[in-house]
Short mmCIF file of C-alpha atoms and ligand atoms in Angstrom, two decimals:
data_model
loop_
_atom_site.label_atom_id
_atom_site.label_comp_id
_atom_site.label_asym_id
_atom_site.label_seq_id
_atom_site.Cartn_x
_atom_site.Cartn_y
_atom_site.Cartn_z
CA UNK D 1 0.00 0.00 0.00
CA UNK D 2 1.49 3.40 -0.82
CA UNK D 3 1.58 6.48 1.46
CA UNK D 4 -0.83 9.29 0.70
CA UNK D 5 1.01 12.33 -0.75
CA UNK D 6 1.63 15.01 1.95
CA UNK D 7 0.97 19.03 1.19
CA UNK D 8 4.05 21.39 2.68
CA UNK D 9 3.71 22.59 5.94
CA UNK D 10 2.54 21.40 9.38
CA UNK D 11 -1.04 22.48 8.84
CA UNK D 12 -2.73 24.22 6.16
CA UNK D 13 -5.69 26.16 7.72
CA UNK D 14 -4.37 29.11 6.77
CA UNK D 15 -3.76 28.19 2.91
CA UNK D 16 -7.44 27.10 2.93
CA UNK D 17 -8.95 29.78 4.87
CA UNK D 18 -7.07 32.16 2.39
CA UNK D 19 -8.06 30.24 -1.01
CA UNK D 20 -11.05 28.50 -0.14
CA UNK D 21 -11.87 27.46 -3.63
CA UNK D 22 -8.56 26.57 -4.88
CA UNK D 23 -6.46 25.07 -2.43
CA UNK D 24 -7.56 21.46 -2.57
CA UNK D 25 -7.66 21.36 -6.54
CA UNK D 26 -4.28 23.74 -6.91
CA UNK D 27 -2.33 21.57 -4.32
CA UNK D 28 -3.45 18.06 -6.05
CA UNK D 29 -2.44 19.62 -9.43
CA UNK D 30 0.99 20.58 -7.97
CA UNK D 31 1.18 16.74 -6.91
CA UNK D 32 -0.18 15.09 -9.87
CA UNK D 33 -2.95 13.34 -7.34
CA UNK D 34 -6.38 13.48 -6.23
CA UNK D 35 -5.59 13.39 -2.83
CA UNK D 36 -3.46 14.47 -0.20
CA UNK D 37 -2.80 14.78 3.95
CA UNK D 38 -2.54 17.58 5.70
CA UNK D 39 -3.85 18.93 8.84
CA UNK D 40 -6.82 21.29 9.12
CA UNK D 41 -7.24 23.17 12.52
CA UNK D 42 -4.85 20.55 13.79
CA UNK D 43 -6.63 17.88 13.08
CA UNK D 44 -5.66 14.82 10.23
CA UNK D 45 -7.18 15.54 6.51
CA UNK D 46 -7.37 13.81 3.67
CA UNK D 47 -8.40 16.15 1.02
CA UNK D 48 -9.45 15.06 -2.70
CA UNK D 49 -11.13 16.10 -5.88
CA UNK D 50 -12.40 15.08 -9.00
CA UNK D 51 -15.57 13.24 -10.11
CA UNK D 52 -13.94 9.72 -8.79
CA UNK D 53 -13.17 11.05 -5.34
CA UNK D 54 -16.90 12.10 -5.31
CA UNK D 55 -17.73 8.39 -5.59
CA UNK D 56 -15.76 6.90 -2.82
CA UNK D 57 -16.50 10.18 -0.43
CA UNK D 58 -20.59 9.09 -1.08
CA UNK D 59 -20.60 5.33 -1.26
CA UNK D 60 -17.42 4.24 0.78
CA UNK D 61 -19.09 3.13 4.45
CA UNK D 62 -15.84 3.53 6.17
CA UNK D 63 -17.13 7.35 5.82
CA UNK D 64 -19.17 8.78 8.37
CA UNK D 65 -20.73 12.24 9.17
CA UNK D 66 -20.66 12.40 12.24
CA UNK D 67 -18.12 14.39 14.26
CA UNK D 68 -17.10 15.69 10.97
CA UNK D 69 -18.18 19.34 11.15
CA UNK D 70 -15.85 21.77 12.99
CA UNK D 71 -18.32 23.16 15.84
CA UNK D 72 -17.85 26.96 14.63
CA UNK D 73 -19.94 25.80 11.30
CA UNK D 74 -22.23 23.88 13.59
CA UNK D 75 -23.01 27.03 16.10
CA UNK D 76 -23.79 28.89 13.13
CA UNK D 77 -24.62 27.82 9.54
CA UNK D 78 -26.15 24.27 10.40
CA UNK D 79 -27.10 23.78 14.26
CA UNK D 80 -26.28 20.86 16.10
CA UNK D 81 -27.95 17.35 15.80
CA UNK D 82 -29.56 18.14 12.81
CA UNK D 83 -29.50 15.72 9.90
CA UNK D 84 -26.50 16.80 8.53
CA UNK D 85 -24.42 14.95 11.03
CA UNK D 86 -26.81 11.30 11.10
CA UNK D 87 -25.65 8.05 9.59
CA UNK D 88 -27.19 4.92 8.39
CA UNK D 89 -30.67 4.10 9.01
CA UNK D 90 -31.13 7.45 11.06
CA UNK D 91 -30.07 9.57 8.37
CA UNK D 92 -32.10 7.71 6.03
CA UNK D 93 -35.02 7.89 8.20
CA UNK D 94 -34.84 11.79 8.71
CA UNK D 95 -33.97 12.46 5.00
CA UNK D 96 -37.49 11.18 3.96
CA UNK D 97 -38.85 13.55 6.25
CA UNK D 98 -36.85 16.57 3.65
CA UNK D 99 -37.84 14.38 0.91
CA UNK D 100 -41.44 14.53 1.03
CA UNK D 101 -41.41 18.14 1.00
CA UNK D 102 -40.10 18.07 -2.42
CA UNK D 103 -42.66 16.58 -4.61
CA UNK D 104 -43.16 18.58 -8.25
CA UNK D 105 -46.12 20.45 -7.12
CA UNK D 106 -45.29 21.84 -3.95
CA UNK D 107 -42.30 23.14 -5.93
CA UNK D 108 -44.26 24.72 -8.62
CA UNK D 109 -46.54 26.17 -6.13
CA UNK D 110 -43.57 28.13 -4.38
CA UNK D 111 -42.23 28.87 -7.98
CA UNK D 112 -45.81 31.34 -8.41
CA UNK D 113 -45.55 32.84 -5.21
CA UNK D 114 -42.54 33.58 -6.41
CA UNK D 115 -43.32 35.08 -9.77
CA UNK D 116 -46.76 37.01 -8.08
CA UNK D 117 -44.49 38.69 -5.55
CA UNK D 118 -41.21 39.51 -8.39
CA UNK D 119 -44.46 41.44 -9.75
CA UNK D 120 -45.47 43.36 -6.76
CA UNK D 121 -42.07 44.18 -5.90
CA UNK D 122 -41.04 45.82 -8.97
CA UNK D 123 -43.70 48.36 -8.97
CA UNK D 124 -42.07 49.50 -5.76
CA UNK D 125 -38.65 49.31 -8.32
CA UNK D 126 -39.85 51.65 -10.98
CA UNK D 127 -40.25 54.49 -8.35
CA UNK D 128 -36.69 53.49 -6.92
CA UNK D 129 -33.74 55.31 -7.87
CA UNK D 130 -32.04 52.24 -7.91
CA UNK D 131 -32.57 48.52 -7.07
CA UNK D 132 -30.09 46.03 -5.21
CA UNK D 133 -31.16 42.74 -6.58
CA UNK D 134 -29.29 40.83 -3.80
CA UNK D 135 -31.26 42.47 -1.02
CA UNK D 136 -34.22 42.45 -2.56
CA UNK D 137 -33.85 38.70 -2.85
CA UNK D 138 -33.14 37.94 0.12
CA UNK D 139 -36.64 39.46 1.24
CA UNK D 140 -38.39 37.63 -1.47
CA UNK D 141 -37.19 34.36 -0.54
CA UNK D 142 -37.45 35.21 3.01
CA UNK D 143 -41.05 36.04 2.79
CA UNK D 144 -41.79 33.18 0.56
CA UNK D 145 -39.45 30.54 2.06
CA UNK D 146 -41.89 31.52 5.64
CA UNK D 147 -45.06 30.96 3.38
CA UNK D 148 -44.37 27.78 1.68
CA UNK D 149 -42.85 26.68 5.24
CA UNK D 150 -46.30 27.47 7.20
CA UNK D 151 -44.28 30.00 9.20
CA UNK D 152 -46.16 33.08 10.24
CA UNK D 153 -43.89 35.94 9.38
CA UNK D 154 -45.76 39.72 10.44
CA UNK D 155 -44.54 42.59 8.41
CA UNK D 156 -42.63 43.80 11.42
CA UNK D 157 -40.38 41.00 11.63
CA UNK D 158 -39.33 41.00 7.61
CA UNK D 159 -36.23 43.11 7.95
CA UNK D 160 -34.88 41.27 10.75
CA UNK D 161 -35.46 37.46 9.56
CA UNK D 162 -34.22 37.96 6.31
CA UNK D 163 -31.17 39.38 8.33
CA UNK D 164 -30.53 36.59 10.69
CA UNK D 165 -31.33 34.29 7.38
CA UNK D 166 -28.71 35.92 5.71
CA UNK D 167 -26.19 35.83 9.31
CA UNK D 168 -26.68 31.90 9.38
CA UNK D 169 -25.23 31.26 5.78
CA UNK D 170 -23.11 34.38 4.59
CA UNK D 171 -21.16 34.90 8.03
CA UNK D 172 -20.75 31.11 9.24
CA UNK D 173 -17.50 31.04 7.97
CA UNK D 174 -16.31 34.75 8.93
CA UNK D 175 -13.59 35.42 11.98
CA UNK D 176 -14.19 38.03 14.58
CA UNK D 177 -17.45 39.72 15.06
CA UNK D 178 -19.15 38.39 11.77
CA UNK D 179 -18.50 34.92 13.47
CA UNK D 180 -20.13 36.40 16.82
CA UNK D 181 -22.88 38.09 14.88
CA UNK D 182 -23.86 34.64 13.29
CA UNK D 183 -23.86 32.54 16.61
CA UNK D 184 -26.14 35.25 17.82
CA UNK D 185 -28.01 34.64 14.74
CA UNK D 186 -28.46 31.32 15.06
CA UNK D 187 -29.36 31.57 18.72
CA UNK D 188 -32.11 34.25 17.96
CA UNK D 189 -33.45 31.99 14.39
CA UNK D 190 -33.52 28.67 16.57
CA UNK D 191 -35.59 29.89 19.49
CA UNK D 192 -38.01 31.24 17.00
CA UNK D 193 -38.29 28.39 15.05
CA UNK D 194 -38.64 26.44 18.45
CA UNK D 195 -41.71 28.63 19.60
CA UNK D 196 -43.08 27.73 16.26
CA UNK D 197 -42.73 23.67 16.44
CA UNK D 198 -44.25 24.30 20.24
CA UNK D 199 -47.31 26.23 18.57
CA UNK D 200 -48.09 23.74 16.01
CA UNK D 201 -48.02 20.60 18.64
CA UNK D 202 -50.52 22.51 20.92
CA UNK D 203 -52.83 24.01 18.00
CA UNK D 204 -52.39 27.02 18.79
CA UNK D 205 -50.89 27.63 14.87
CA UNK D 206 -53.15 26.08 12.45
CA UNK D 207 -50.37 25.28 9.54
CA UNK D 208 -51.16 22.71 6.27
CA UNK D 209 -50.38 19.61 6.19
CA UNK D 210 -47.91 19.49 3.73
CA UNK D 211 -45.89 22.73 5.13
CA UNK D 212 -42.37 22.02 7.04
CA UNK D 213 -44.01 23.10 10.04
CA UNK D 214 -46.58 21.15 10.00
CA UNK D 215 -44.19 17.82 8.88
CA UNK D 216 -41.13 18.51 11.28
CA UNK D 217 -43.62 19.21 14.51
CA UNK D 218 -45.33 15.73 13.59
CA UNK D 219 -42.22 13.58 12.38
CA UNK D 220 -41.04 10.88 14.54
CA UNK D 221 -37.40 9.39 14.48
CA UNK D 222 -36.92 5.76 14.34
CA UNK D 223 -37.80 5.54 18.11
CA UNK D 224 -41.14 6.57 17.43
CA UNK D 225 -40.55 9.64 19.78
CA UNK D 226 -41.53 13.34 18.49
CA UNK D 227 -37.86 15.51 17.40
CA UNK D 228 -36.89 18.07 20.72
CA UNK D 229 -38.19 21.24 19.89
CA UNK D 230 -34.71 22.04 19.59
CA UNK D 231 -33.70 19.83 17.09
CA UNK D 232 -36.89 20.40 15.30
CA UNK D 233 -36.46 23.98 15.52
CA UNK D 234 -32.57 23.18 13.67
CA UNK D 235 -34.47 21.31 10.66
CA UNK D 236 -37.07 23.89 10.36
CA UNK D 237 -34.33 26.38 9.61
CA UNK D 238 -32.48 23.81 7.37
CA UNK D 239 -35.66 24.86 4.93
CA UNK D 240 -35.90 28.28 5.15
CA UNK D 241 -32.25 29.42 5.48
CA UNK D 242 -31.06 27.54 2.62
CA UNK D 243 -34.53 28.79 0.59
CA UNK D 244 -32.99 32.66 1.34
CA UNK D 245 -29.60 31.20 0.24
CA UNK D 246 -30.75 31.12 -3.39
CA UNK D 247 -30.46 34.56 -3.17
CA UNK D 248 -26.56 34.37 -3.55
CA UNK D 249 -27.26 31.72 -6.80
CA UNK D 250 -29.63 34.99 -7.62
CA UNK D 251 -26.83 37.45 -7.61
CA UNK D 252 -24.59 35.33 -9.77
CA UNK D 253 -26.92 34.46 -12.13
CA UNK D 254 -27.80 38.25 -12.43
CA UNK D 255 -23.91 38.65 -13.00
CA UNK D 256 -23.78 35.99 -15.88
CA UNK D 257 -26.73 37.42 -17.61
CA UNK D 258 -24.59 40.77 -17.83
CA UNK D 259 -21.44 39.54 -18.60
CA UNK D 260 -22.99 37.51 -21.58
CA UNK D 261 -25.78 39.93 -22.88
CA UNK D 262 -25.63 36.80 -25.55
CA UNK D 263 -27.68 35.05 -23.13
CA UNK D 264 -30.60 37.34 -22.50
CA UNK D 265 -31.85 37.19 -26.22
CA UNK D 266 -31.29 33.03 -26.36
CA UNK D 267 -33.54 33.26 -22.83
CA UNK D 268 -35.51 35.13 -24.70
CA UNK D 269 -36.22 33.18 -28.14
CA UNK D 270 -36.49 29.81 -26.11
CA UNK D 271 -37.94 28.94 -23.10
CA UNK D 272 -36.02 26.11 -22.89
CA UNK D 273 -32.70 27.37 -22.76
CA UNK D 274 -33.40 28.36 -19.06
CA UNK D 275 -32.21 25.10 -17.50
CA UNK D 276 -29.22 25.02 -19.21
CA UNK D 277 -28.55 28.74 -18.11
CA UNK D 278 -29.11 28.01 -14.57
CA UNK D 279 -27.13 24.77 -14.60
CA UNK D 280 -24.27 26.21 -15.66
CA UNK D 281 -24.50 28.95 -13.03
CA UNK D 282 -24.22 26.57 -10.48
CA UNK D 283 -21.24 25.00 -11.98
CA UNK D 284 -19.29 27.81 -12.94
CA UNK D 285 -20.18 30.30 -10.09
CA UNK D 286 -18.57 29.20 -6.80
CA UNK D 287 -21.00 28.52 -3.40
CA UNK D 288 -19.70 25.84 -0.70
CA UNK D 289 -16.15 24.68 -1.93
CA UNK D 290 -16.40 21.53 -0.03
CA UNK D 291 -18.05 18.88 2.16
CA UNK D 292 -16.61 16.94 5.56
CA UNK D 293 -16.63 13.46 6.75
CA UNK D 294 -15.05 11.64 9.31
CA UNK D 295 -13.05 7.84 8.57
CA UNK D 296 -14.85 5.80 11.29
CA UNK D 297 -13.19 2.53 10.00
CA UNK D 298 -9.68 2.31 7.98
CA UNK D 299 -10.62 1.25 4.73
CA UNK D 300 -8.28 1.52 1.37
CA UNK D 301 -9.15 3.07 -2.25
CA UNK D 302 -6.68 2.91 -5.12
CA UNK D 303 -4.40 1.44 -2.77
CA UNK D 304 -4.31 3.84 -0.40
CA UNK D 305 -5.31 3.38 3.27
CA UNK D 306 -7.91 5.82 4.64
CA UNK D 307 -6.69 5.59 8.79
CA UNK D 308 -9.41 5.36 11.35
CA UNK D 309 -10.35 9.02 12.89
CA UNK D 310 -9.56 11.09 9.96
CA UNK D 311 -10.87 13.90 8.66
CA UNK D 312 -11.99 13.92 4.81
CA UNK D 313 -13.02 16.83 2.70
CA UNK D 314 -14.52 16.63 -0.50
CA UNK D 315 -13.30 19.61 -3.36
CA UNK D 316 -17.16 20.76 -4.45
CA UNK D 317 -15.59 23.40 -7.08
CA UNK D 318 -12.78 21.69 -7.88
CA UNK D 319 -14.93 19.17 -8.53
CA UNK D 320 -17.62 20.91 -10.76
CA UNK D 321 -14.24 22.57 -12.60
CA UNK D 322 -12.46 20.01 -13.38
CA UNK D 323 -10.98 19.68 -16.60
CA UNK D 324 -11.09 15.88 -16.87
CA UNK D 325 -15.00 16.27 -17.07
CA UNK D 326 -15.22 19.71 -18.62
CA UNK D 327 -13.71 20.97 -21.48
CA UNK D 328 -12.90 24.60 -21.06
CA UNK D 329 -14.25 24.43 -17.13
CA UNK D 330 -12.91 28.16 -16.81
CA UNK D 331 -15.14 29.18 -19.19
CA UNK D 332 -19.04 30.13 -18.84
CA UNK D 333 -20.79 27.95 -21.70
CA UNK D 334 -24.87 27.05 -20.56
CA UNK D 335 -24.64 24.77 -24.05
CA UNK D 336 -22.49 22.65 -22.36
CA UNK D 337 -25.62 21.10 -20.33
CA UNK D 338 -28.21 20.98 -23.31
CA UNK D 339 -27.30 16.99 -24.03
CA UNK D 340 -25.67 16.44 -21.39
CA UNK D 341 -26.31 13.07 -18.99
CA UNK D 342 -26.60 13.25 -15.65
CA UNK D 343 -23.77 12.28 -13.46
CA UNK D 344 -24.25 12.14 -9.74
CA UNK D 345 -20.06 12.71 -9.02
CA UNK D 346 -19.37 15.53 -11.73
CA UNK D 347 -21.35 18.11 -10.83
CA UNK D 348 -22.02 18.61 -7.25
CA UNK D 349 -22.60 22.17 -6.28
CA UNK D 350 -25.11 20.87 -3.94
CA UNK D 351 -23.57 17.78 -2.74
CA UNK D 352 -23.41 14.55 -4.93
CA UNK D 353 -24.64 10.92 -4.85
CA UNK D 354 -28.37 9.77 -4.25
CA UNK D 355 -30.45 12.19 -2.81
CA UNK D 356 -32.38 10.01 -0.37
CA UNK D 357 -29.54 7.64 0.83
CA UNK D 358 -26.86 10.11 0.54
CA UNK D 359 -26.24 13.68 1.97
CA UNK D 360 -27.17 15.19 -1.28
CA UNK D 361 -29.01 18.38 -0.89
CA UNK D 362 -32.51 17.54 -0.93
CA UNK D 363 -33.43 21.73 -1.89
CA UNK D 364 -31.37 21.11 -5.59
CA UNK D 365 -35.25 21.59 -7.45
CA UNK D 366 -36.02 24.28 -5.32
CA UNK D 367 -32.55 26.20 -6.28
CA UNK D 368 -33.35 25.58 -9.91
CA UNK D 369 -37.22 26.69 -10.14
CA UNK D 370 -35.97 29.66 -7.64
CA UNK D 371 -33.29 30.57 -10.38
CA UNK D 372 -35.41 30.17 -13.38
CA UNK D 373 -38.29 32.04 -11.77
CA UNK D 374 -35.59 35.50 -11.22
CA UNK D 375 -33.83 35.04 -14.44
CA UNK D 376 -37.03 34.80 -16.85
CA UNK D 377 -38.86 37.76 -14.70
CA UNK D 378 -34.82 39.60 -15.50
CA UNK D 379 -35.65 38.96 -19.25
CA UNK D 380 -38.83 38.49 -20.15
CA UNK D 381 -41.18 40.89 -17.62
CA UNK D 382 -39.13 43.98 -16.98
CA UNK D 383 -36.39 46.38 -18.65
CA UNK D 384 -33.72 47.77 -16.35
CA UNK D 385 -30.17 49.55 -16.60
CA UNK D 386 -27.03 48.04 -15.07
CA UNK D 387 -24.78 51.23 -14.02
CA UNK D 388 -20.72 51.34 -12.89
CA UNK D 389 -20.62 49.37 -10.31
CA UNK D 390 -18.10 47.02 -8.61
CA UNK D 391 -19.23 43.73 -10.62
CA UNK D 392 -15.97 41.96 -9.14
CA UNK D 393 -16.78 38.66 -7.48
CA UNK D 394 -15.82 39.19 -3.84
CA UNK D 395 -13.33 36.57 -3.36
CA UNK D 396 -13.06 36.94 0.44
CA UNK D 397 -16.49 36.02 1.21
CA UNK D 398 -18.47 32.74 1.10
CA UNK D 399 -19.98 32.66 -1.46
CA UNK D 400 -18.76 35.16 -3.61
CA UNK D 401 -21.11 37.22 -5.20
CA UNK D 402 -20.22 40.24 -7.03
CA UNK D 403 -18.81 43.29 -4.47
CA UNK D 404 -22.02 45.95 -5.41
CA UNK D 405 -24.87 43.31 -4.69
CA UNK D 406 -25.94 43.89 -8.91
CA UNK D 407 -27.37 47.29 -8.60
CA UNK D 408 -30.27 48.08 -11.17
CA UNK D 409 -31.14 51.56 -12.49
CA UNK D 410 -34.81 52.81 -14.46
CA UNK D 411 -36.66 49.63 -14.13
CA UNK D 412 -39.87 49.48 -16.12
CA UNK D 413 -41.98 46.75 -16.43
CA UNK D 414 -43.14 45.41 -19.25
CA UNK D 415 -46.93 45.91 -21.23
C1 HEM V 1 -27.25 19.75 2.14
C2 HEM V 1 -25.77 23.23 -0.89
C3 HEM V 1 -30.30 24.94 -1.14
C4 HEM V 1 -31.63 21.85 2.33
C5 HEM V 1 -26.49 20.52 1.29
C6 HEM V 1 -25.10 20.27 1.01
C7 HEM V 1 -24.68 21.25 0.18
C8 HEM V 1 -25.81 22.10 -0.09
C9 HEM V 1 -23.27 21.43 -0.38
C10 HEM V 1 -24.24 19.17 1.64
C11 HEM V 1 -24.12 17.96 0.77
C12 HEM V 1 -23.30 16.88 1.47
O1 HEM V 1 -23.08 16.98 2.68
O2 HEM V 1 -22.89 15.93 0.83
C13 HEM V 1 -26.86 24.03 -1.15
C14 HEM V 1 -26.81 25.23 -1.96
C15 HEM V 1 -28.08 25.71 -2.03
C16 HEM V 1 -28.94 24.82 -1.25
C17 HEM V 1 -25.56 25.81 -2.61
C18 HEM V 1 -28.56 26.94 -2.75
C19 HEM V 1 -28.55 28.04 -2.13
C20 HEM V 1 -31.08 24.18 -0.29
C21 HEM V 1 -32.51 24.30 -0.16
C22 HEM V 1 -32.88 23.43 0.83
C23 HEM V 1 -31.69 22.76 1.31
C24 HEM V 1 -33.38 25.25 -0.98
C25 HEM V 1 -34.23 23.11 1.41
C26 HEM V 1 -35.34 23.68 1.13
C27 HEM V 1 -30.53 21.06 2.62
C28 HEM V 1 -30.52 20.03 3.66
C29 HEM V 1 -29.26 19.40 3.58
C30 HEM V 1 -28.52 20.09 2.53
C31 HEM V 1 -31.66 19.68 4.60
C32 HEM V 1 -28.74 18.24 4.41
C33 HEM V 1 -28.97 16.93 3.66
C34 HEM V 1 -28.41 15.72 4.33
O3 HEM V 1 -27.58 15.86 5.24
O4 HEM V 1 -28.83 14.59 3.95
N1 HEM V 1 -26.92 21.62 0.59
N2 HEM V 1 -28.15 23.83 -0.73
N3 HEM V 1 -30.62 23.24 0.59
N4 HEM V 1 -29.32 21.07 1.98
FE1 HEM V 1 -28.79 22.37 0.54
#
């Protein structure tokens, strides 16, 4: 059995924290492998990329979740004992519970809210002097992420849950007071969802029966026992945070559409050119640059041995940029996903494998219908100017979107 290939240094937390999206790809170029060991805040890593590394990180056993997540990611973007950290039958149990929230028509249904309220919104845009596109999505999907979840949401309170939405996913991975401002967040956002969960078990909030609310207050684990509010309040906020998150897919898609004015007019003559568009958003435009798991039994893959205990992390961009299943990956080219077949390793901006046994993300329809919902109502229902701005992705932030937030000038809607 061969050793693993070793990065310089004693630990590379710094190299990471400093090229977030790079350093796992870059430093497996450099060693002409797809995987290496380092150390990551201390602690043992193997990091790989590339479609085949996808397969053994999502159907390799000897891989666990649990214990993978550093807690500062926990105590802000995800919460503790929610489903991203369950194995085996328990995770497969609690993924239904996401899963039945997806079917085509409940997606569809928050796809028109969507569209009615892009409508009443940009009558409040034509008397603007100018429009931020990522703040006003965040409200959107804040307001309709609360809808479609059966969780009240008074006017009074829009402002500051689309804020502490925004906290939970755009500062989890900050240092200093952004990090401080997000556990806060997260403190504030769980007790709220909590008092929600508690409302619907006594009937004191009458919610459907196909909302979250309504489906995370009634689930039972394998025990048969109810979730803690707590832990029910954590997977009531892994819907509606990640529904506001589409905001930053938003942004970037927004940025595409202006950097390849080709685009707009090919949205335009064919309806069906949407998917594609969005697709390649997702692939091109960077989000979360990579996924944890913990070795919980030594097992070996291309004749390398996997030790017990560590720490594995999973290149999501590299991944989805890689030029062994892209041509050109560098380059932003929708076409490249009108015949293409689907291949669970490939392309994994949202996590890859099966989406009910693995840890795939079970909100991948709702980011596409959220996407394709913005960018037709962008071509097809209004006209708008784009002015100097900073357009720059900012490359310090997770995810990047572009530095100005895509400011829009004299939008009209169309007759
Ligand atoms: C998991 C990305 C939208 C709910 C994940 C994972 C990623 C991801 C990378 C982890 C995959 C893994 O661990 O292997 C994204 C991105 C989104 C998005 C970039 C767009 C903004 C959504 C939406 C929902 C959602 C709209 C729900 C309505 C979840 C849940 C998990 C998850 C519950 C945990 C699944 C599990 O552990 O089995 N997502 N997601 N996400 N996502 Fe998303």
């Amino acid at each position: 059995m061969s050793s693993i290939p070793s990065s310089k240094g004693f630990d590379s937390t710094l190299s990471l924290l400093s090229n977030p999206y790079g350093f796992i790809a870059e430093t497996c170029h450099a060693l002409h492998t797809d995987l290496f060991e380092t150390r990551i805040l201390f602690q043992k890593t193997i990091c790989m990329t590339g479609a085949a590394a996808a397969e053994v990180f999502y159907s390799e056993d000897g891989l666990v979740r649990a214990g993978s997540m550093p807690k500062r990611i926990q105590k802000t973007l995800l919460g503790e004992k929610g489903i991203q950290g369950l194995d085996g039958e328990a995770h497969r149990h609690r993924k239904q519970m996401f899963m039945s929230l997806m079917a085509s028509e409940r997606i569809e249904a928050l796809e028109n809210t969507t569209r009615d309220l892009l409508d009443r919104y940009a009558r409040d845009w034509e008397a603007a002097d100018e429009v931020v596109l990522y703040d006003q999505a965040r409200e959107i999907l804040t307001r309709i992420a609360c809808d479609w979840s059966g969780v009240p949401l008074p006017e009074a309170e829009v402002e500051t849950r689309t804020a502490q939405m925004t906290a939970l996913f755009q500062d989890a991975g900050a240092v200093g007071w952004k990090h401080w401002g997000a556990r806060l967040a997260r403190h504030r956002a769980e007790r709220w969802a909590a008092g929600i969960i508690e409302r619907v078990r006594d009937g004191s909030l009458q919610t459907r029966q196909e909302s979250a609310a309504h489906v995370v207050a009634t689930w039972r684990d394998l025990n048969g026992e109810l979730l803690t509010s707590k832990v029910a309040a954590v997977e009531l906020l892994n819907v509606v945070r990640p529904i506001v998150a589409v905001s930053a897919f938003i942004a970037q898609a927004a940025h595409a559409l202006h950097r390849h004015p080709e685009w707009r007019q090919k949205l335009k003559d064919d309806e069906g050119q949407f998917e594609p568009f969005v697709q390649e958003v997702r692939r091109f435009y960077p989000f979360f640059p990579a996924v944890a798991a913990r070795v919980k039994r030594d097992f070996e893959w291309r004749g390398y041995r996997f030790p017990e205990g560590y720490r594995v992390l999973l290149d999501l961009y590299g991944t989805n940029t890689d030029a062994r299943s892209w041509d050109a990956p560098q380059e932003f080219r929708p076409e490249r996903f009108q015949d293409r077949e689907d291949n669970p390793y490939d392309f994994i901006p949202q996590g890859g494998g099966d989406h009910h046994k693995n840890h795939r993300c079970p909100g991948e329809w709702i980011a596409i219908s959220q996407m394709k919902a913005f960018c037709s109502f962008l071509v097809n229902a209004i006209d708008f100017e784009v002015p100097d701005q900073v357009l720059d992705l900012e490359t310090g932030e997770l995810p990047p979107m572009p530095k100005s937030r895509f400011i829009m000038r004299n939008v009209r809607r169309r007759q």
